[in-house]
Structure formats: structure tokens, C-alpha cells
């Protein structure tokens, strides 16, 4: 079985030698790989989710890179956010993270959390106010201060418009990783197959 921690594959990705590698061929993506230097599978999943106009324009991508490379300290508004946001260095990248924050901090059911995610994506003012109130009430019940809860809601609201579906990104990343693995270990066969199909 193919493991997801192969050093040669991450070295190839970090050098951006990704012509022929699924989803990672464009010059912009190769430039990004050189800057980020993915060192684990979660990085690759995040790269595919972040390489879109919204996250790039909002500064999310830069924030992710700075935190990955230790140029910005990782800090969490609340201790319960750490297990949710640690894989993405404290940046909200995925829709699933928004839903888990609502569930873990405010006690939302997954159905309620999904409604919140959709409302945030659409930014409908009236709906957002009702959602904020429900989030604050849930947080209060779970002993999260109102100030912290408001800050977390603001963060979620800011990133939710750019949030990507993690399951979608992970499925793509798996194919990207597998093609990069083949290129790293069987370059002649890989290029021959690429040129013939």
C-alpha cells in the first residue's frame, strides 16, 4: 500500500517538479508549492483548497504560509479551537471546520452547523444576526465568554465565504499525491506514460 509520508514525494513537490502531476501543473501552483514546501498530506489538501482567487485575494494564503513556516506564532481564540484548526496552522480553510467550531463551541447539531455554514456563504444580514445570537447563546452555555465568542464568530464569518469543502480537496489531493509519488519513484515510466496517453 502507498503511504502518505514518502519523503521523496514531498521533496519533488517542494521543488515544484510537478509537470504531469494532477492539479499541480500550472505555473502559479508550482510557484506556490515552492513557497509552501508541503511536508505532509494535510498541507497538500490545504494547498488545493487555498489556490483559488478568494483565499489568495483575502490574504488567507499568505497567512497560511507564514504560520506554516513559523514566521507568525500560532494562536487560538479558545483552547477548543486548537484540535480543529491545528492541521491548517490556525487558519479556517474548510467548510467542515466552520461546522465543527459551531458544534464544539456552541453545541450546534450538525444540521444547525450546516445551516450556519450556508448562511455565512451567502451573507444574508437578517439570517446572520439570528445565527450570531444562537452561536453566542450556545457558547455562553458552554462557558465561552461573549467577547471570545464574538471574535470567533467574526473569524468564521470572514473565512466562511472562502471556505472549501475538505472532502472534495482531500480526494483531489490523494490523486495529486499518487501521481507525484509515481513521478518521484518511476520518472522514466511516468513520463513515458504521460507522453503516450
PDB file of N, CA and C in Angstrom, residues 58-122:
ATOM      1  N   UNK A  58      -7.866  37.427  -0.263  1.00  0.00           N
ATOM      2  CA  UNK A  58      -8.182  37.799   1.120  1.00  0.00           C
ATOM      3  C   UNK A  58      -6.958  37.755   2.042  1.00  0.00           C
ATOM      4  N   UNK A  59      -5.844  37.248   1.546  1.00  0.00           N
ATOM      5  CA  UNK A  59      -4.641  37.144   2.369  1.00  0.00           C
ATOM      6  C   UNK A  59      -4.559  35.853   3.165  1.00  0.00           C
ATOM      7  N   UNK A  60      -5.570  34.992   3.014  1.00  0.00           N
ATOM      8  CA  UNK A  60      -5.608  33.716   3.728  1.00  0.00           C
ATOM      9  C   UNK A  60      -4.398  32.841   3.395  1.00  0.00           C
ATOM     10  N   UNK A  61      -4.078  32.830   2.113  1.00  0.00           N
ATOM     11  CA  UNK A  61      -2.974  32.000   1.632  1.00  0.00           C
ATOM     12  C   UNK A  61      -1.649  32.456   2.245  1.00  0.00           C
ATOM     13  N   UNK A  62      -1.418  33.771   2.267  1.00  0.00           N
ATOM     14  CA  UNK A  62      -0.188  34.314   2.870  1.00  0.00           C
ATOM     15  C   UNK A  62      -0.121  33.979   4.355  1.00  0.00           C
ATOM     16  N   UNK A  63      -1.267  34.117   5.023  1.00  0.00           N
ATOM     17  CA  UNK A  63      -1.345  33.818   6.457  1.00  0.00           C
ATOM     18  C   UNK A  63      -0.987  32.349   6.711  1.00  0.00           C
ATOM     19  N   UNK A  64      -1.514  31.461   5.889  1.00  0.00           N
ATOM     20  CA  UNK A  64      -1.238  30.023   5.995  1.00  0.00           C
ATOM     21  C   UNK A  64       0.269  29.768   5.848  1.00  0.00           C
ATOM     22  N   UNK A  65       0.888  30.383   4.835  1.00  0.00           N
ATOM     23  CA  UNK A  65       2.322  30.178   4.583  1.00  0.00           C
ATOM     24  C   UNK A  65       3.178  30.675   5.744  1.00  0.00           C
ATOM     25  N   UNK A  66       2.862  31.884   6.232  1.00  0.00           N
ATOM     26  CA  UNK A  66       3.637  32.464   7.347  1.00  0.00           C
ATOM     27  C   UNK A  66       3.552  31.571   8.581  1.00  0.00           C
ATOM     28  N   UNK A  67       2.365  31.060   8.850  1.00  0.00           N
ATOM     29  CA  UNK A  67       2.192  30.217  10.033  1.00  0.00           C
ATOM     30  C   UNK A  67       2.881  28.864   9.857  1.00  0.00           C
ATOM     31  N   UNK A  68       2.779  28.305   8.666  1.00  0.00           N
ATOM     32  CA  UNK A  68       3.447  27.009   8.417  1.00  0.00           C
ATOM     33  C   UNK A  68       4.946  27.133   8.631  1.00  0.00           C
ATOM     34  N   UNK A  69       5.529  28.238   8.174  1.00  0.00           N
ATOM     35  CA  UNK A  69       6.980  28.408   8.259  1.00  0.00           C
ATOM     36  C   UNK A  69       7.435  29.096   9.550  1.00  0.00           C
ATOM     37  N   UNK A  70       6.504  29.241  10.514  1.00  0.00           N
ATOM     38  CA  UNK A  70       6.865  29.768  11.827  1.00  0.00           C
ATOM     39  C   UNK A  70       7.183  31.251  11.854  1.00  0.00           C
ATOM     40  N   UNK A  71       6.760  32.001  10.812  1.00  0.00           N
ATOM     41  CA  UNK A  71       7.005  33.447  10.785  1.00  0.00           C
ATOM     42  C   UNK A  71       5.952  34.191  11.605  1.00  0.00           C
ATOM     43  N   UNK A  72       4.820  33.534  11.827  1.00  0.00           N
ATOM     44  CA  UNK A  72       3.747  34.095  12.654  1.00  0.00           C
ATOM     45  C   UNK A  72       3.397  33.029  13.693  1.00  0.00           C
ATOM     46  N   UNK A  73       3.315  33.434  14.946  1.00  0.00           N
ATOM     47  CA  UNK A  73       3.008  32.470  16.015  1.00  0.00           C
ATOM     48  C   UNK A  73       1.577  31.956  15.878  1.00  0.00           C
ATOM     49  N   UNK A  74       1.390  30.685  16.170  1.00  0.00           N
ATOM     50  CA  UNK A  74       0.048  30.109  16.147  1.00  0.00           C
ATOM     51  C   UNK A  74      -0.656  30.491  17.434  1.00  0.00           C
ATOM     52  N   UNK A  75      -1.840  31.111  17.287  1.00  0.00           N
ATOM     53  CA  UNK A  75      -2.618  31.408  18.483  1.00  0.00           C
ATOM     54  C   UNK A  75      -4.081  31.102  18.201  1.00  0.00           C
ATOM     55  N   UNK A  76      -4.757  30.651  19.225  1.00  0.00           N
ATOM     56  CA  UNK A  76      -6.156  30.251  19.078  1.00  0.00           C
ATOM     57  C   UNK A  76      -6.987  31.098  20.028  1.00  0.00           C
ATOM     58  N   UNK A  77      -8.124  31.584  19.547  1.00  0.00           N
ATOM     59  CA  UNK A  77      -9.009  32.415  20.372  1.00  0.00           C
ATOM     60  C   UNK A  77      -9.524  31.646  21.592  1.00  0.00           C
ATOM     61  N   UNK A  78      -9.574  30.317  21.471  1.00  0.00           N
ATOM     62  CA  UNK A  78     -10.044  29.476  22.572  1.00  0.00           C
ATOM     63  C   UNK A  78      -9.365  28.118  22.446  1.00  0.00           C
ATOM     64  N   UNK A  79      -9.079  27.479  23.571  1.00  0.00           N
ATOM     65  CA  UNK A  79      -8.377  26.186  23.568  1.00  0.00           C
ATOM     66  C   UNK A  79      -9.101  25.127  22.728  1.00  0.00           C
ATOM     67  N   UNK A  80     -10.436  25.197  22.688  1.00  0.00           N
ATOM     68  CA  UNK A  80     -11.194  24.187  21.922  1.00  0.00           C
ATOM     69  C   UNK A  80     -11.017  24.324  20.408  1.00  0.00           C
ATOM     70  N   UNK A  81     -10.451  25.463  19.976  1.00  0.00           N
ATOM     71  CA  UNK A  81     -10.220  25.638  18.537  1.00  0.00           C
ATOM     72  C   UNK A  81      -8.981  24.882  18.067  1.00  0.00           C
ATOM     73  N   UNK A  82      -8.055  24.644  18.990  1.00  0.00           N
ATOM     74  CA  UNK A  82      -6.767  24.047  18.575  1.00  0.00           C
ATOM     75  C   UNK A  82      -6.909  22.715  17.826  1.00  0.00           C
ATOM     76  N   UNK A  83      -7.646  21.735  18.371  1.00  0.00           N
ATOM     77  CA  UNK A  83      -7.742  20.481  17.616  1.00  0.00           C
ATOM     78  C   UNK A  83      -8.419  20.634  16.246  1.00  0.00           C
ATOM     79  N   UNK A  84      -9.266  21.645  16.106  1.00  0.00           N
ATOM     80  CA  UNK A  84      -9.985  21.862  14.846  1.00  0.00           C
ATOM     81  C   UNK A  84      -9.092  22.557  13.819  1.00  0.00           C
ATOM     82  N   UNK A  85      -8.294  23.518  14.296  1.00  0.00           N
ATOM     83  CA  UNK A  85      -7.526  24.364  13.369  1.00  0.00           C
ATOM     84  C   UNK A  85      -6.032  24.046  13.288  1.00  0.00           C
ATOM     85  N   UNK A  86      -5.550  23.161  14.147  1.00  0.00           N
ATOM     86  CA  UNK A  86      -4.110  22.853  14.143  1.00  0.00           C
ATOM     87  C   UNK A  86      -3.621  22.319  12.786  1.00  0.00           C
ATOM     88  N   UNK A  87      -4.375  21.424  12.108  1.00  0.00           N
ATOM     89  CA  UNK A  87      -3.886  20.909  10.820  1.00  0.00           C
ATOM     90  C   UNK A  87      -3.691  22.003   9.756  1.00  0.00           C
ATOM     91  N   UNK A  88      -4.381  23.143   9.918  1.00  0.00           N
ATOM     92  CA  UNK A  88      -4.253  24.247   8.952  1.00  0.00           C
ATOM     93  C   UNK A  88      -3.591  25.460   9.606  1.00  0.00           C
ATOM     94  N   UNK A  89      -2.790  25.205  10.636  1.00  0.00           N
ATOM     95  CA  UNK A  89      -1.980  26.243  11.289  1.00  0.00           C
ATOM     96  C   UNK A  89      -2.822  27.414  11.800  1.00  0.00           C
ATOM     97  N   UNK A  90      -4.009  27.101  12.310  1.00  0.00           N
ATOM     98  CA  UNK A  90      -4.854  28.122  12.914  1.00  0.00           C
ATOM     99  C   UNK A  90      -5.701  28.918  11.932  1.00  0.00           C
ATOM    100  N   UNK A  91      -5.619  28.594  10.638  1.00  0.00           N
ATOM    101  CA  UNK A  91      -6.410  29.299   9.618  1.00  0.00           C
ATOM    102  C   UNK A  91      -7.648  28.452   9.295  1.00  0.00           C
ATOM    103  N   UNK A  92      -8.812  29.106   9.213  1.00  0.00           N
ATOM    104  CA  UNK A  92     -10.032  28.383   8.826  1.00  0.00           C
ATOM    105  C   UNK A  92     -10.016  28.236   7.300  1.00  0.00           C
ATOM    106  N   UNK A  93      -9.779  27.021   6.826  1.00  0.00           N
ATOM    107  CA  UNK A  93      -9.663  26.765   5.387  1.00  0.00           C
ATOM    108  C   UNK A  93     -10.901  26.059   4.845  1.00  0.00           C
ATOM    109  N   UNK A  94     -11.499  25.198   5.675  1.00  0.00           N
ATOM    110  CA  UNK A  94     -12.565  24.318   5.181  1.00  0.00           C
ATOM    111  C   UNK A  94     -13.931  24.630   5.780  1.00  0.00           C
ATOM    112  N   UNK A  95     -14.961  24.340   5.001  1.00  0.00           N
ATOM    113  CA  UNK A  95     -16.346  24.465   5.481  1.00  0.00           C
ATOM    114  C   UNK A  95     -16.566  23.548   6.686  1.00  0.00           C
ATOM    115  N   UNK A  96     -15.953  22.382   6.661  1.00  0.00           N
ATOM    116  CA  UNK A  96     -16.112  21.433   7.768  1.00  0.00           C
ATOM    117  C   UNK A  96     -15.575  22.005   9.077  1.00  0.00           C
ATOM    118  N   UNK A  97     -14.544  22.859   8.996  1.00  0.00           N
ATOM    119  CA  UNK A  97     -14.000  23.475  10.219  1.00  0.00           C
ATOM    120  C   UNK A  97     -15.014  24.462  10.806  1.00  0.00           C
ATOM    121  N   UNK A  98     -15.671  25.220   9.948  1.00  0.00           N
ATOM    122  CA  UNK A  98     -16.714  26.160  10.403  1.00  0.00           C
ATOM    123  C   UNK A  98     -17.803  25.372  11.141  1.00  0.00           C
ATOM    124  N   UNK A  99     -18.208  24.258  10.550  1.00  0.00           N
ATOM    125  CA  UNK A  99     -19.265  23.445  11.158  1.00  0.00           C
ATOM    126  C   UNK A  99     -18.819  22.848  12.494  1.00  0.00           C
ATOM    127  N   UNK A 100     -17.569  22.409  12.561  1.00  0.00           N
ATOM    128  CA  UNK A 100     -17.095  21.800  13.811  1.00  0.00           C
ATOM    129  C   UNK A 100     -16.945  22.828  14.921  1.00  0.00           C
ATOM    130  N   UNK A 101     -16.550  24.041  14.571  1.00  0.00           N
ATOM    131  CA  UNK A 101     -16.450  25.105  15.583  1.00  0.00           C
ATOM    132  C   UNK A 101     -17.839  25.362  16.172  1.00  0.00           C
ATOM    133  N   UNK A 102     -18.840  25.467  15.294  1.00  0.00           N
ATOM    134  CA  UNK A 102     -20.214  25.705  15.762  1.00  0.00           C
ATOM    135  C   UNK A 102     -20.700  24.550  16.642  1.00  0.00           C
ATOM    136  N   UNK A 103     -20.325  23.345  16.269  1.00  0.00           N
ATOM    137  CA  UNK A 103     -20.744  22.168  17.023  1.00  0.00           C
ATOM    138  C   UNK A 103     -20.008  22.070  18.368  1.00  0.00           C
ATOM    139  N   UNK A 104     -18.678  22.207  18.349  1.00  0.00           N
ATOM    140  CA  UNK A 104     -17.878  22.012  19.562  1.00  0.00           C
ATOM    141  C   UNK A 104     -17.979  23.165  20.558  1.00  0.00           C
ATOM    142  N   UNK A 105     -18.096  24.402  20.059  1.00  0.00           N
ATOM    143  CA  UNK A 105     -18.103  25.550  20.970  1.00  0.00           C
ATOM    144  C   UNK A 105     -19.504  26.025  21.335  1.00  0.00           C
ATOM    145  N   UNK A 106     -20.442  25.908  20.391  1.00  0.00           N
ATOM    146  CA  UNK A 106     -21.785  26.434  20.654  1.00  0.00           C
ATOM    147  C   UNK A 106     -22.841  25.337  20.768  1.00  0.00           C
ATOM    148  N   UNK A 107     -22.405  24.076  20.667  1.00  0.00           N
ATOM    149  CA  UNK A 107     -23.345  22.967  20.831  1.00  0.00           C
ATOM    150  C   UNK A 107     -24.346  22.807  19.696  1.00  0.00           C
ATOM    151  N   UNK A 108     -24.040  23.367  18.517  1.00  0.00           N
ATOM    152  CA  UNK A 108     -24.950  23.221  17.368  1.00  0.00           C
ATOM    153  C   UNK A 108     -25.001  21.752  16.947  1.00  0.00           C
ATOM    154  N   UNK A 109     -26.179  21.311  16.502  1.00  0.00           N
ATOM    155  CA  UNK A 109     -26.267  19.996  15.863  1.00  0.00           C
ATOM    156  C   UNK A 109     -25.573  20.148  14.499  1.00  0.00           C
ATOM    157  N   UNK A 110     -25.229  19.048  13.861  1.00  0.00           N
ATOM    158  CA  UNK A 110     -24.566  19.164  12.554  1.00  0.00           C
ATOM    159  C   UNK A 110     -25.493  19.795  11.513  1.00  0.00           C
ATOM    160  N   UNK A 111     -26.804  19.563  11.648  1.00  0.00           N
ATOM    161  CA  UNK A 111     -27.761  20.192  10.727  1.00  0.00           C
ATOM    162  C   UNK A 111     -27.767  21.714  10.929  1.00  0.00           C
ATOM    163  N   UNK A 112     -27.761  22.148  12.204  1.00  0.00           N
ATOM    164  CA  UNK A 112     -27.710  23.591  12.510  1.00  0.00           C
ATOM    165  C   UNK A 112     -26.392  24.193  12.007  1.00  0.00           C
ATOM    166  N   UNK A 113     -25.304  23.458  12.220  1.00  0.00           N
ATOM    167  CA  UNK A 113     -23.980  23.933  11.805  1.00  0.00           C
ATOM    168  C   UNK A 113     -23.917  24.094  10.284  1.00  0.00           C
ATOM    169  N   UNK A 114     -24.583  23.193   9.571  1.00  0.00           N
ATOM    170  CA  UNK A 114     -24.609  23.283   8.108  1.00  0.00           C
ATOM    171  C   UNK A 114     -25.415  24.494   7.657  1.00  0.00           C
ATOM    172  N   UNK A 115     -26.510  24.788   8.370  1.00  0.00           N
ATOM    173  CA  UNK A 115     -27.304  25.995   8.062  1.00  0.00           C
ATOM    174  C   UNK A 115     -26.457  27.251   8.272  1.00  0.00           C
ATOM    175  N   UNK A 116     -25.693  27.259   9.354  1.00  0.00           N
ATOM    176  CA  UNK A 116     -24.800  28.391   9.644  1.00  0.00           C
ATOM    177  C   UNK A 116     -23.781  28.552   8.525  1.00  0.00           C
ATOM    178  N   UNK A 117     -23.163  27.454   8.116  1.00  0.00           N
ATOM    179  CA  UNK A 117     -22.162  27.490   7.040  1.00  0.00           C
ATOM    180  C   UNK A 117     -22.762  28.080   5.766  1.00  0.00           C
ATOM    181  N   UNK A 118     -23.983  27.621   5.427  1.00  0.00           N
ATOM    182  CA  UNK A 118     -24.624  28.129   4.206  1.00  0.00           C
ATOM    183  C   UNK A 118     -24.974  29.604   4.322  1.00  0.00           C
ATOM    184  N   UNK A 119     -25.479  30.003   5.491  1.00  0.00           N
ATOM    185  CA  UNK A 119     -25.832  31.411   5.726  1.00  0.00           C
ATOM    186  C   UNK A 119     -24.586  32.287   5.611  1.00  0.00           C
ATOM    187  N   UNK A 120     -23.468  31.819   6.153  1.00  0.00           N
ATOM    188  CA  UNK A 120     -22.219  32.584   6.080  1.00  0.00           C
ATOM    189  C   UNK A 120     -21.736  32.715   4.642  1.00  0.00           C
ATOM    190  N   UNK A 121     -21.903  31.657   3.887  1.00  0.00           N
ATOM    191  CA  UNK A 121     -21.501  31.684   2.480  1.00  0.00           C
ATOM    192  C   UNK A 121     -22.309  32.699   1.684  1.00  0.00           C
ATOM    193  N   UNK A 122     -23.605  32.833   2.032  1.00  0.00           N
ATOM    194  CA  UNK A 122     -24.496  33.744   1.297  1.00  0.00           C
ATOM    195  C   UNK A 122     -24.510  35.158   1.883  1.00  0.00           C
TER     196      UNK A 122
END
